[in-house]
PDB file of C-alpha atoms in Angstrom:
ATOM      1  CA  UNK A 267     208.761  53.359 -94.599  1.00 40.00           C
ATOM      2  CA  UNK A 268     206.830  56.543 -93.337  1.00 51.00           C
ATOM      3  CA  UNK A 269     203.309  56.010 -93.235  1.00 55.00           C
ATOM      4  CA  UNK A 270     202.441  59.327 -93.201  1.00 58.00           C
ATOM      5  CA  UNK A 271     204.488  59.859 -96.656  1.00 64.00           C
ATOM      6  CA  UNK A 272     203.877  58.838-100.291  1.00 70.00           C
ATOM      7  CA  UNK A 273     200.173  58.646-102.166  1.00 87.00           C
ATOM      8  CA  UNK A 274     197.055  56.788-100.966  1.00 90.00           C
ATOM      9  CA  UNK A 275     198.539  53.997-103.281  1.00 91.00           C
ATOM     10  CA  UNK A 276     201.564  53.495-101.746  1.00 92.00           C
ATOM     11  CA  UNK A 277     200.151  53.678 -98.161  1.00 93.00           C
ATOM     12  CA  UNK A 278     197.225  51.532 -98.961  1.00 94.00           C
ATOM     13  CA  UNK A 279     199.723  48.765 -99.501  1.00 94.00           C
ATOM     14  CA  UNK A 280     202.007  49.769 -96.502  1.00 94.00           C
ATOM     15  CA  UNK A 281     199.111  49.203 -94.398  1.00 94.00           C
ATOM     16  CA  UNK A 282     197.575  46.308 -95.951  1.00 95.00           C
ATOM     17  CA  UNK A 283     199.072  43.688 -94.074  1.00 94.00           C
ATOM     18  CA  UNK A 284     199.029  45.752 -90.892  1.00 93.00           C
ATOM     19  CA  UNK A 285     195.310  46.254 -91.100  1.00 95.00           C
ATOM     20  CA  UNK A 286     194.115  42.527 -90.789  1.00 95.00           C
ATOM     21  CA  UNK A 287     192.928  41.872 -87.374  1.00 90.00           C
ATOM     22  CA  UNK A 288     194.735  38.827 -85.890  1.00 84.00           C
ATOM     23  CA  UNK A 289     197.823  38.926 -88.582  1.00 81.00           C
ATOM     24  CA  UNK A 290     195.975  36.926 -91.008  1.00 89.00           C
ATOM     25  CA  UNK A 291     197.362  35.868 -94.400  1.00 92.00           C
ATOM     26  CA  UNK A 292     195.711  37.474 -97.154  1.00 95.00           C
ATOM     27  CA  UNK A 293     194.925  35.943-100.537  1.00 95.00           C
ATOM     28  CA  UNK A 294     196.025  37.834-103.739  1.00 96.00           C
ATOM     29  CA  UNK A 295     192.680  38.850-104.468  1.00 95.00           C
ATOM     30  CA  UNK A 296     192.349  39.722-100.658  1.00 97.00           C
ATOM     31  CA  UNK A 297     195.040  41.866-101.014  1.00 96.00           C
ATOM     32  CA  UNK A 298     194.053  43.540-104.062  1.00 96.00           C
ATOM     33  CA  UNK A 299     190.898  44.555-102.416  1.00 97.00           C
ATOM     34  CA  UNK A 300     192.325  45.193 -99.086  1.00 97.00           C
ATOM     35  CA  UNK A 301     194.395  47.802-101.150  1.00 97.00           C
ATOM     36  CA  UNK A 302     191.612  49.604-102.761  1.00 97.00           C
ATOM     37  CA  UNK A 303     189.605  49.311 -99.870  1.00 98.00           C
ATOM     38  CA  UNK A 304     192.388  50.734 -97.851  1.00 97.00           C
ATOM     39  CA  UNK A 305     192.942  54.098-100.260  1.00 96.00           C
ATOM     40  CA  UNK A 306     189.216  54.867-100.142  1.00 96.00           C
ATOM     41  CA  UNK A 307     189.826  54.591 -96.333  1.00 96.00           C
ATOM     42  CA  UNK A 308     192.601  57.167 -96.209  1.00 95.00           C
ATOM     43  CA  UNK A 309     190.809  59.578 -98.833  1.00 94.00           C
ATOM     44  CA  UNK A 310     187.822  59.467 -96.313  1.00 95.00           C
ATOM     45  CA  UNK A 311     190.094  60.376 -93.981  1.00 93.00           C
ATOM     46  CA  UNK A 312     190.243  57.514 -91.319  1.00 95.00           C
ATOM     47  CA  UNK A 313     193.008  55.684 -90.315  1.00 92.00           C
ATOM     48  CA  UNK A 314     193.642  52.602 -91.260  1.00 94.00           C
ATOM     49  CA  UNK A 315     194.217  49.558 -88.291  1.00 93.00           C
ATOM     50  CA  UNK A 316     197.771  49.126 -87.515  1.00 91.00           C
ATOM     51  CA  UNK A 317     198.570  45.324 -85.659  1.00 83.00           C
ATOM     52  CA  UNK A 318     202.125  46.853 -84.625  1.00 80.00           C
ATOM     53  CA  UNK A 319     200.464  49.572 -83.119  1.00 77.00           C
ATOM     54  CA  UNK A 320     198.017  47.816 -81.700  1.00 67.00           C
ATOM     55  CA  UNK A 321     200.570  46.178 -79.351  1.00 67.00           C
ATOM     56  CA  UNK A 322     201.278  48.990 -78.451  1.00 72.00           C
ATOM     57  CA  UNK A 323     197.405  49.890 -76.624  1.00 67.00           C
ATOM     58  CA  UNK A 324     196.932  51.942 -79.736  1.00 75.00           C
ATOM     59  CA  UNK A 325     193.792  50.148 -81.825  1.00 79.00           C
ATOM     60  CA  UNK A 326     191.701  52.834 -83.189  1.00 86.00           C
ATOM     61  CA  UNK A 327     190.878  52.266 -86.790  1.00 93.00           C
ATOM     62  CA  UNK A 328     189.496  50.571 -90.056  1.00 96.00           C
ATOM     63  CA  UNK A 329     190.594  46.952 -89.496  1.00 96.00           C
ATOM     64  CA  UNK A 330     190.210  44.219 -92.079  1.00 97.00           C
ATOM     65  CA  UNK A 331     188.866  40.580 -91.554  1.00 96.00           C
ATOM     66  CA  UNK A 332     189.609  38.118 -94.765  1.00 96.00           C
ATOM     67  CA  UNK A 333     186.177  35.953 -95.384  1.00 94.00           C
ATOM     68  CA  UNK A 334     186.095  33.022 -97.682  1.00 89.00           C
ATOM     69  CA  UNK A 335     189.474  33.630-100.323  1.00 89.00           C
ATOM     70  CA  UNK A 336     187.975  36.611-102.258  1.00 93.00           C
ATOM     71  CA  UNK A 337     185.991  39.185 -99.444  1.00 96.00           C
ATOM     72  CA  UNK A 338     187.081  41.191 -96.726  1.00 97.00           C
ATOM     73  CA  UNK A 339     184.632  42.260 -93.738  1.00 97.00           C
ATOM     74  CA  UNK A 340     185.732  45.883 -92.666  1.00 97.00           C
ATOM     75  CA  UNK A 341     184.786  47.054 -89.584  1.00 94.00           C
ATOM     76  CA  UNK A 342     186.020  49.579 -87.327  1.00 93.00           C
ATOM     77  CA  UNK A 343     188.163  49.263 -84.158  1.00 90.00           C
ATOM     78  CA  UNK A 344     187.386  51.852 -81.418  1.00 86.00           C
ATOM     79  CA  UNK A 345     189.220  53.179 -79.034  1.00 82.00           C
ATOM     80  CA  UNK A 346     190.728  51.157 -75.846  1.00 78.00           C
ATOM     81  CA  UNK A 347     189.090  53.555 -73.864  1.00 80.00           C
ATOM     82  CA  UNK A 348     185.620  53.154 -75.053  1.00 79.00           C
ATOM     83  CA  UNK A 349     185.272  50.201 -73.175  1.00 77.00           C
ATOM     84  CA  UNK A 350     184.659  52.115 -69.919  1.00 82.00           C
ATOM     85  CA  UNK A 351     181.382  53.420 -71.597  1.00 84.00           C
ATOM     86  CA  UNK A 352     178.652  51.722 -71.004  1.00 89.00           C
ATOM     87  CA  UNK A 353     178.272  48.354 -73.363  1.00 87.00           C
ATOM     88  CA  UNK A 354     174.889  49.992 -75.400  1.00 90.00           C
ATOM     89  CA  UNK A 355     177.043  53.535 -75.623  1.00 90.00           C
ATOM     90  CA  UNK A 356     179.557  51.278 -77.175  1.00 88.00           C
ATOM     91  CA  UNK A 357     177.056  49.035 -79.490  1.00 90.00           C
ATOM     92  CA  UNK A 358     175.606  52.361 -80.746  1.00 91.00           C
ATOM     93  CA  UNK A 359     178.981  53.409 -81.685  1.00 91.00           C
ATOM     94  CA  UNK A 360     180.832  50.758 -82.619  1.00 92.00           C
ATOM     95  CA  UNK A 361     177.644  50.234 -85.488  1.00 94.00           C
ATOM     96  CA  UNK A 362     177.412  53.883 -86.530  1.00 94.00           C
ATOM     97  CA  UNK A 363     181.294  53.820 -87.736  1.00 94.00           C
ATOM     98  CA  UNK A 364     179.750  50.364 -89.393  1.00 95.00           C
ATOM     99  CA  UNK A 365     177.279  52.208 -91.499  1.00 95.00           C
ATOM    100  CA  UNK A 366     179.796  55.220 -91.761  1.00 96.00           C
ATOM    101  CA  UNK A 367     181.902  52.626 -93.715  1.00 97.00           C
ATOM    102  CA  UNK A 368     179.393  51.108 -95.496  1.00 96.00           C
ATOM    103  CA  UNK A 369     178.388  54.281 -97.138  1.00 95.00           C
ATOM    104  CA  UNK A 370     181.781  54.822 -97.843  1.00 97.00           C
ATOM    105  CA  UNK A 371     182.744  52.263 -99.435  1.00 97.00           C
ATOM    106  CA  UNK A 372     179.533  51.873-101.509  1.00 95.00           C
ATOM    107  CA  UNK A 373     180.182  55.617-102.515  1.00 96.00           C
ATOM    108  CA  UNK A 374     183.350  54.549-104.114  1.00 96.00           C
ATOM    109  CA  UNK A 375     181.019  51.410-105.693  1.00 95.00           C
ATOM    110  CA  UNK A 376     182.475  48.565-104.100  1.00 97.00           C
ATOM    111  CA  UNK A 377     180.003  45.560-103.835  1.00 96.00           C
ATOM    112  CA  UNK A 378     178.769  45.331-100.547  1.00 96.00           C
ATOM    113  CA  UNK A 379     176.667  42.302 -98.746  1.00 95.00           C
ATOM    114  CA  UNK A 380     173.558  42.810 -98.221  1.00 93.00           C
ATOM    115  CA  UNK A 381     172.857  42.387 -94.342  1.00 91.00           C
ATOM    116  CA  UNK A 382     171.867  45.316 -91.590  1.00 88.00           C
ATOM    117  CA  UNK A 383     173.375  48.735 -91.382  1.00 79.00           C
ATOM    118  CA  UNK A 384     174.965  48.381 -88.305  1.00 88.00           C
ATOM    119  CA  UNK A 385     176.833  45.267 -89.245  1.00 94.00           C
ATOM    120  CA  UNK A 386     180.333  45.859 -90.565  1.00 96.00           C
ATOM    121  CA  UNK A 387     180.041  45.796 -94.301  1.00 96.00           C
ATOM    122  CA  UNK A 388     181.367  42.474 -95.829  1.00 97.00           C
ATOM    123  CA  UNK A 389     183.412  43.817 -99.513  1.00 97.00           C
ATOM    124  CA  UNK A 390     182.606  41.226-102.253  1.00 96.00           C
ATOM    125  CA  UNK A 391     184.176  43.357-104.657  1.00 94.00           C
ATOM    126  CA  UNK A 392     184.940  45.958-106.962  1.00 87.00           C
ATOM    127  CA  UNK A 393     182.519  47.424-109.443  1.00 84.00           C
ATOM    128  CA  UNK A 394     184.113  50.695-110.227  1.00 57.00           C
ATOM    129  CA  UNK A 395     186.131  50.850-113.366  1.00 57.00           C
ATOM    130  CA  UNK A 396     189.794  52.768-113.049  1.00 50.00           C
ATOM    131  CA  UNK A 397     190.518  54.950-109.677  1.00 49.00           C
TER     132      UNK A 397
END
């Protein structure tokens, strides 16, 4: 399958699997939130984490980390080359693209926990009705 082709939908659950950090097993309500977390992701216009790709030195993206069976932390993955900047460069950025996502996804009224801005946001859920 193209990633690049087909509707948010159908590359929301392309990526899905792809996107958790480590190759963790998702739940089925992981997964159902992974997917609408992951096509509010691409309509922002971010790419999504990809573990093949990763392999492959290429990391950049919106990576998902299953928590307890139901929530996903979603946090951003930057660049390999980033890590030649200076560690607080890289802090400052790394939680900027946390609060970047945060917003996002509480745009698109997902419930988020509460905890700082700069901490990637940890999705308990999904309070919008509908798409």
């Amino acid at each position: 399958m193209d990633p690049r082709g087909g509707d948010r939908e159908q590359q929301a659950r392309y990526f899905a699997p792809r996107a958790v950090l480590d190759g963790a097993a998702l739940t089925d309500a992981q997964e159902q939130l992974a997917w609408a977390v992951l096509e509010v992701v691409l309509l922002a216009g971010l790419p999504p984490y990809d573990i093949e790709a990763a392999a492959d030195g290429q990391e950049t993206g919106v990576a998902l980390v299953p928590e307890s069976r139901r929530r996903l932390r979603v946090q951003w993955q930057q660049a390999p080359q980033a890590r030649c900047l200076p560690s607080e460069l890289c802090d400052v950025q790394q939680a900027a693209m946390n609060q970047a996502l945060r917003a996002i996804l509480s745009a698109h009224r997902f419930q988020i926990a509460d905890a700082p801005l700069g901490e990637a946001p940890l999705v308990l859920g999904l309070t919008r009705s509908g798409r």
